[in-house]
CSV table of C-alpha atoms in Angstrom, one decimal:
chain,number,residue,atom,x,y,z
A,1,UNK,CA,-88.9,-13.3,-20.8
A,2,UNK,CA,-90.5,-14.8,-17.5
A,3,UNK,CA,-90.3,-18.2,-18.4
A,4,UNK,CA,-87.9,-20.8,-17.4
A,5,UNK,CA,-84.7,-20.3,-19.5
A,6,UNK,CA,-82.4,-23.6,-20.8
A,7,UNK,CA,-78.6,-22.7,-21.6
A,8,UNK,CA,-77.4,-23.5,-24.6
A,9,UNK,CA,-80.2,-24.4,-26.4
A,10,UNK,CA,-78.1,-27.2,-28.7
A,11,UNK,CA,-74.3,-28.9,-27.4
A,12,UNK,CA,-72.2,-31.0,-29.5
A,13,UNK,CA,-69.5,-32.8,-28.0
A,14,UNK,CA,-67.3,-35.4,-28.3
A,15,UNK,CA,-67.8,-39.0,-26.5
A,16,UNK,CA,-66.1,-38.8,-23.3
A,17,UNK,CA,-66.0,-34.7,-22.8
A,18,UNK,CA,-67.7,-33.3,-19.6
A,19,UNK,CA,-70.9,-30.7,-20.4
A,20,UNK,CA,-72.9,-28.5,-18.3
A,21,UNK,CA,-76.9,-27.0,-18.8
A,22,UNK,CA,-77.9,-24.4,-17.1
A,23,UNK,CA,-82.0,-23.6,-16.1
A,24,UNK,CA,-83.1,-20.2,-14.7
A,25,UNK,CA,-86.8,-21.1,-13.6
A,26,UNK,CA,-89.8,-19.0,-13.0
A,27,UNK,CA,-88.6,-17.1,-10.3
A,28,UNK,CA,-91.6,-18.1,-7.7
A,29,UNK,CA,-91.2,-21.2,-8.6
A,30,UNK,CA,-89.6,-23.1,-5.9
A,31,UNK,CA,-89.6,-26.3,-7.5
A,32,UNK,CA,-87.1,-27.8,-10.3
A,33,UNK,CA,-86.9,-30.6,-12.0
A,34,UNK,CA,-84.9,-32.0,-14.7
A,35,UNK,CA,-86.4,-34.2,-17.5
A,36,UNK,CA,-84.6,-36.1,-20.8
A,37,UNK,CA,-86.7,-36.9,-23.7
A,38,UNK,CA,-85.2,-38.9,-26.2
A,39,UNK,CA,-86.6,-38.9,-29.9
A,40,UNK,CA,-90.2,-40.2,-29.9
A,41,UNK,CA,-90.5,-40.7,-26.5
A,42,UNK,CA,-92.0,-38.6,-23.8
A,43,UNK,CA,-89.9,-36.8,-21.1
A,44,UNK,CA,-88.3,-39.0,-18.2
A,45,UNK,CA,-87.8,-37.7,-14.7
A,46,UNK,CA,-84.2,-37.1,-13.7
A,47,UNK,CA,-84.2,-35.3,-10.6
A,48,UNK,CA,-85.5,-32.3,-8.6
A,49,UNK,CA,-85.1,-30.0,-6.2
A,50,UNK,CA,-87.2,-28.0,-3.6
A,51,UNK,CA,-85.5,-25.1,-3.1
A,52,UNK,CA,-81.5,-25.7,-3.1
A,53,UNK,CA,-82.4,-29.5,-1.9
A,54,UNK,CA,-82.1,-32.1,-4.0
A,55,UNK,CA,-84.9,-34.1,-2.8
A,56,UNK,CA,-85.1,-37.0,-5.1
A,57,UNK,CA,-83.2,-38.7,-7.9
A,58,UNK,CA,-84.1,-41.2,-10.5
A,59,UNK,CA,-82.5,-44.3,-11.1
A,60,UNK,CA,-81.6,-42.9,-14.9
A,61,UNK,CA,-79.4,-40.7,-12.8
A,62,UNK,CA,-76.2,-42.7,-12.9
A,63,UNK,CA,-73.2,-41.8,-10.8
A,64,UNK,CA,-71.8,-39.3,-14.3
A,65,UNK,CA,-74.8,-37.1,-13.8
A,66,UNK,CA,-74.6,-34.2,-11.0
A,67,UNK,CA,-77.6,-31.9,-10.5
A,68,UNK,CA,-77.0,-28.4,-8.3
A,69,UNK,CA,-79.1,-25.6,-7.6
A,70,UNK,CA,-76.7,-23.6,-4.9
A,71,UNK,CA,-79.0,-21.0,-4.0
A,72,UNK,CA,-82.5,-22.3,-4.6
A,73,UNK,CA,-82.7,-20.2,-7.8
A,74,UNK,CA,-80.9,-21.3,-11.1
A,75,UNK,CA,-79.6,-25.0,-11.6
A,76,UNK,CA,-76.8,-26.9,-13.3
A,77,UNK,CA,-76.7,-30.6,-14.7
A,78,UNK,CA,-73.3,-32.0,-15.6
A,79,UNK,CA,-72.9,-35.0,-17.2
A,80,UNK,CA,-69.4,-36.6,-16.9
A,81,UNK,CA,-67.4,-38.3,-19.5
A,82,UNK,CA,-70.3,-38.4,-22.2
A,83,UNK,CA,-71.6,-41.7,-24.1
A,84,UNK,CA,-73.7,-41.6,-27.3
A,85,UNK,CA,-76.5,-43.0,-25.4
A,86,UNK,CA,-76.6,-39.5,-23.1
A,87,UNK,CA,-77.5,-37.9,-26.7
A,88,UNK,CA,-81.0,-37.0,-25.8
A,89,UNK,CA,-82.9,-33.2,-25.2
A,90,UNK,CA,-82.4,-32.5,-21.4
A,91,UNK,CA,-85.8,-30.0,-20.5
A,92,UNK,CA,-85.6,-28.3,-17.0
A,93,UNK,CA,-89.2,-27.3,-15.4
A,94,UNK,CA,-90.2,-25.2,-12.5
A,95,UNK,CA,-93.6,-25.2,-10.1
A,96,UNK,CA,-94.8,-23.8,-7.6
A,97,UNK,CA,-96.0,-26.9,-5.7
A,98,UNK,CA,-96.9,-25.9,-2.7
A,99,UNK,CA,-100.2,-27.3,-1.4
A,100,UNK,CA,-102.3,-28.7,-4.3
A,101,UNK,CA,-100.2,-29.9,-7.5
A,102,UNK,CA,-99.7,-27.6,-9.7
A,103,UNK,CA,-98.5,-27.8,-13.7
A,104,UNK,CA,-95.2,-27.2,-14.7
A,105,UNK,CA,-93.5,-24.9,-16.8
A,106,UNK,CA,-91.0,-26.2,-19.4
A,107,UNK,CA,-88.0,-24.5,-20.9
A,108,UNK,CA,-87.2,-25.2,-24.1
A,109,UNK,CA,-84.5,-27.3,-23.4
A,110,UNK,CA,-81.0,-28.5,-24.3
A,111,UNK,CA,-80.4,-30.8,-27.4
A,112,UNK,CA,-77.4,-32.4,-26.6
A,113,UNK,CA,-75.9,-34.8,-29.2
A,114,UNK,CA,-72.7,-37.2,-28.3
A,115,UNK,CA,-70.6,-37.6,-31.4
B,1,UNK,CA,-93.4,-46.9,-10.0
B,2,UNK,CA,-96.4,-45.6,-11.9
B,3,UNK,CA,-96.3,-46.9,-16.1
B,4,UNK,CA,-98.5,-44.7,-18.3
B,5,UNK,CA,-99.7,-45.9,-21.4
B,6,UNK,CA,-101.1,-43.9,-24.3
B,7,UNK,CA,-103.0,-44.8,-27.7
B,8,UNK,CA,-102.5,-44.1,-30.3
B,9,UNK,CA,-99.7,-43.3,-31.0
B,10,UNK,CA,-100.3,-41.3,-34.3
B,11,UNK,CA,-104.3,-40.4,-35.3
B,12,UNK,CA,-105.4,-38.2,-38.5
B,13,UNK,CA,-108.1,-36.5,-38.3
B,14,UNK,CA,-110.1,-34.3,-41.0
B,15,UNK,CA,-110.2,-30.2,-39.9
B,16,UNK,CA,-113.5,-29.6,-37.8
B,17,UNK,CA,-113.9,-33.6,-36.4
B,18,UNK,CA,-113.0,-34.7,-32.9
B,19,UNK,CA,-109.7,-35.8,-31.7
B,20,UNK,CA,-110.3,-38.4,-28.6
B,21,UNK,CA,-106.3,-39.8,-27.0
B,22,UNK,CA,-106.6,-42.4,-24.3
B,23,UNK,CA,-104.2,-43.2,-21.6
B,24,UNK,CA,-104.0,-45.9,-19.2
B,25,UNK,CA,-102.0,-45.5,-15.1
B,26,UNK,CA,-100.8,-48.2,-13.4
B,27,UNK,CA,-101.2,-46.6,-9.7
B,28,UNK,CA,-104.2,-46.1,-7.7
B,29,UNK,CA,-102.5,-43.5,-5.9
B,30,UNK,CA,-102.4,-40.8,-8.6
B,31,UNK,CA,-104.2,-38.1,-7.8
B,32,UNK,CA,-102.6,-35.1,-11.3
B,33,UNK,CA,-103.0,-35.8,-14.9
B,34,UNK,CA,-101.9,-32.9,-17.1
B,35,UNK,CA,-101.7,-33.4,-20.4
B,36,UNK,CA,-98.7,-31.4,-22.6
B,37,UNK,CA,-98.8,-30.1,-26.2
B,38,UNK,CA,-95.7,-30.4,-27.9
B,39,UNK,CA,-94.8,-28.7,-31.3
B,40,UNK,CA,-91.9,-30.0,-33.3
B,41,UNK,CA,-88.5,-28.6,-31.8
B,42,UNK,CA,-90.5,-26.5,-29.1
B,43,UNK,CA,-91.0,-27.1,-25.3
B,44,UNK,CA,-94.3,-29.3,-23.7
B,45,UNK,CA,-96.8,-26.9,-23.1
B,46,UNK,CA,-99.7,-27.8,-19.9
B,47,UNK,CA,-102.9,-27.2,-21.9
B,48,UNK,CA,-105.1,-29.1,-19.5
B,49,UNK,CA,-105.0,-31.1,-16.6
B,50,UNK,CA,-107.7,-32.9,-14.1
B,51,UNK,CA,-107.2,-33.5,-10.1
B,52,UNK,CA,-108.9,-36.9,-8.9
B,53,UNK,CA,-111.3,-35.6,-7.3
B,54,UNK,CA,-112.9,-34.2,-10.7
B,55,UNK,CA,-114.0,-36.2,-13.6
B,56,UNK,CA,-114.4,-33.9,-16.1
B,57,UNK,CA,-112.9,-30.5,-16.9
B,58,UNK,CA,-113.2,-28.8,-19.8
B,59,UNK,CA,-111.6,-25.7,-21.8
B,60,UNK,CA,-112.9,-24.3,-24.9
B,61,UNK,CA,-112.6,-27.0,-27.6
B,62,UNK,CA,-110.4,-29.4,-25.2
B,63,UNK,CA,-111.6,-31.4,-22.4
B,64,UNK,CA,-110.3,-34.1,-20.0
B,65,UNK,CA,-112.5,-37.2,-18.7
B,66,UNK,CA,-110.8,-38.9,-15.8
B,67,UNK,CA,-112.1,-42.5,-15.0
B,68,UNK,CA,-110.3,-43.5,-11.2
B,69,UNK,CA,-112.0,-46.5,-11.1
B,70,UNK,CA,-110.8,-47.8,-14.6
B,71,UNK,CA,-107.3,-46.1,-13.8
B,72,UNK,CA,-108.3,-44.4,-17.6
B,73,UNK,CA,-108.4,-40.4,-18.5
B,74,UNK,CA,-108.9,-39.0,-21.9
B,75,UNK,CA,-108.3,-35.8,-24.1
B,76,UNK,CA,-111.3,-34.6,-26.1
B,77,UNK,CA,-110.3,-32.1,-28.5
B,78,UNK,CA,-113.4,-30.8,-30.6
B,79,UNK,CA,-113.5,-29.1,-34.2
B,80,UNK,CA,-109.7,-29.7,-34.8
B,81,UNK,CA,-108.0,-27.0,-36.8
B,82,UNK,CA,-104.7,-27.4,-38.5
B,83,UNK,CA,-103.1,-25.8,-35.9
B,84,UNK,CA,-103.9,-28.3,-33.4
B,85,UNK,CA,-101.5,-30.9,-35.2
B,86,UNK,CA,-98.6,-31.4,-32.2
B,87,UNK,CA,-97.9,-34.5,-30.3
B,88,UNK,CA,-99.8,-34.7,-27.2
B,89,UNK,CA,-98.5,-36.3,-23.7
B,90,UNK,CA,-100.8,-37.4,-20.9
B,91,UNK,CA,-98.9,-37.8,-17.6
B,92,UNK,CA,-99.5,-38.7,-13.9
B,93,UNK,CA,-98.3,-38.0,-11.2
B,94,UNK,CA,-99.0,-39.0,-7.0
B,95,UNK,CA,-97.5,-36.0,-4.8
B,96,UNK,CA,-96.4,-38.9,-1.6
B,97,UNK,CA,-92.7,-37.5,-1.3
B,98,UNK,CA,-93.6,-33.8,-2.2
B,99,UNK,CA,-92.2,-34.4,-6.0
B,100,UNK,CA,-94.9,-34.3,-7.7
B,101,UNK,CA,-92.3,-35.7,-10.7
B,102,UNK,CA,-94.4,-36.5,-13.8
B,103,UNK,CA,-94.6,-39.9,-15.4
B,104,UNK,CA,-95.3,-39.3,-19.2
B,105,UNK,CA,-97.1,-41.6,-21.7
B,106,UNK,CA,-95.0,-42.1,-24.9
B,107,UNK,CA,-96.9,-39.4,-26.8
B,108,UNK,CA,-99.8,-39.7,-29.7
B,109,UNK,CA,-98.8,-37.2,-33.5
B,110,UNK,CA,-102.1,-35.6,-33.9
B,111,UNK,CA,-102.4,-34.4,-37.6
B,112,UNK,CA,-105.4,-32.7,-38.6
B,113,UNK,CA,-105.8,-32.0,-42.4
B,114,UNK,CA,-107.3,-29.2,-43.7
């Protein structure tokens, strides 16, 4: 699959617990972003990187959420000490972007539910 | 920040008739509008997008209108088939830091009955 690949696909955990997603993008693809879309509603921006930079980061993104991608490939969001209200399905995309926009690709994404 | 807005929210439409979605941008400075397919429990999929310096693209059965004056672009999708029943997400986005991040309308449920 050449995609971009979302790890796990579906996390359960307990208020308060720490969790990390994982994205393996399009491997040409330079550019990552992270996205939550809740139910209903269409995806928000959380944060991306060009390369391994983290180059800009949404207000959503409050001081529990931490976004890496070490070597400009793959990328990991944790989210510290879980509320309900993180419940949400966290999609990663990647893009080329260099010169003109370009479209994304989405993965399938992470359904993470806060019990 | 930019604020998309999309209508409707759900349309119906009998298989073979058109399918028109509208959305709305708040900033002038947009210059992407892709529009996503989403099908229930499966990732947003780019089916079409428009540049601003275009004001029409088409694809097959699908086409986008882009209006920069009205700060309006629209998603034509003609003689539906039932597999065209997804919700649909217009988005902008302005590339001025290099993010090109996407802001999303809230999404229309296309249903198309055979």
């Amino acid at each position: 699959d050449t995609g971009v690949s979302q790890d796990p696909r579906h996390k359960i955990t307990k208020r308060g617990q720490n969790v990390t997603f994982r994205c393996d993008p399009i491997s040409e693809h330079n550019r990552l972003y992270w996205y939550r879309q809740t139910l209903g509603q269409g995806p928000e921006f959380l944060t991306y990187f060009q390369n391994e930079a983290q180059l800009e980061k949404s207000r959503l993104l409050s001081d529990r959420f931490s976004a890496e991608r070490p070597k400009g490939s793959f990328s990991t969001l944790e989210i510290q000490r879980t509320e309900q209200g993180d419940s949400a399905m966290y999609l990663c995309a990647s893009s080329t972007g260099t010169g003109p926009l370009y479209g994304y690709t989405f993965g399938s994404g992470t359904r993470l539910t806060v019990v | 920040g930019e604020n998309v807005e999309q209508h409707p929210s759900t349309l119906s439409v009998q298989e073979g008739d058109s399918a028109v979605i509208k959305c709305t941008y708040s900033d002038s400075a947009s210059n992407y509008f892709p529009w996503y397919k989403q099908e229930l429990g499966k990732r947003p999929q780019l089916i079409i997008d428009i540049r601003s310096n275009v004001g029409e693209k088409k694809d097959q059965r699908i086409a986008v209108t882009l209006n920069k004056t009205a700060k309006h672009f629209s998603l034509h999708i003609t003689e539906t088939q039932p597999e065209d029943s997804a919700v649909y997400f217009c988005a902008a986005s302005y590339d001025q830091t290099g993010a090109n991040n996407l802001f999303f309308g809230t999404g229309t449920r296309l249903t198309v009955i055979p």
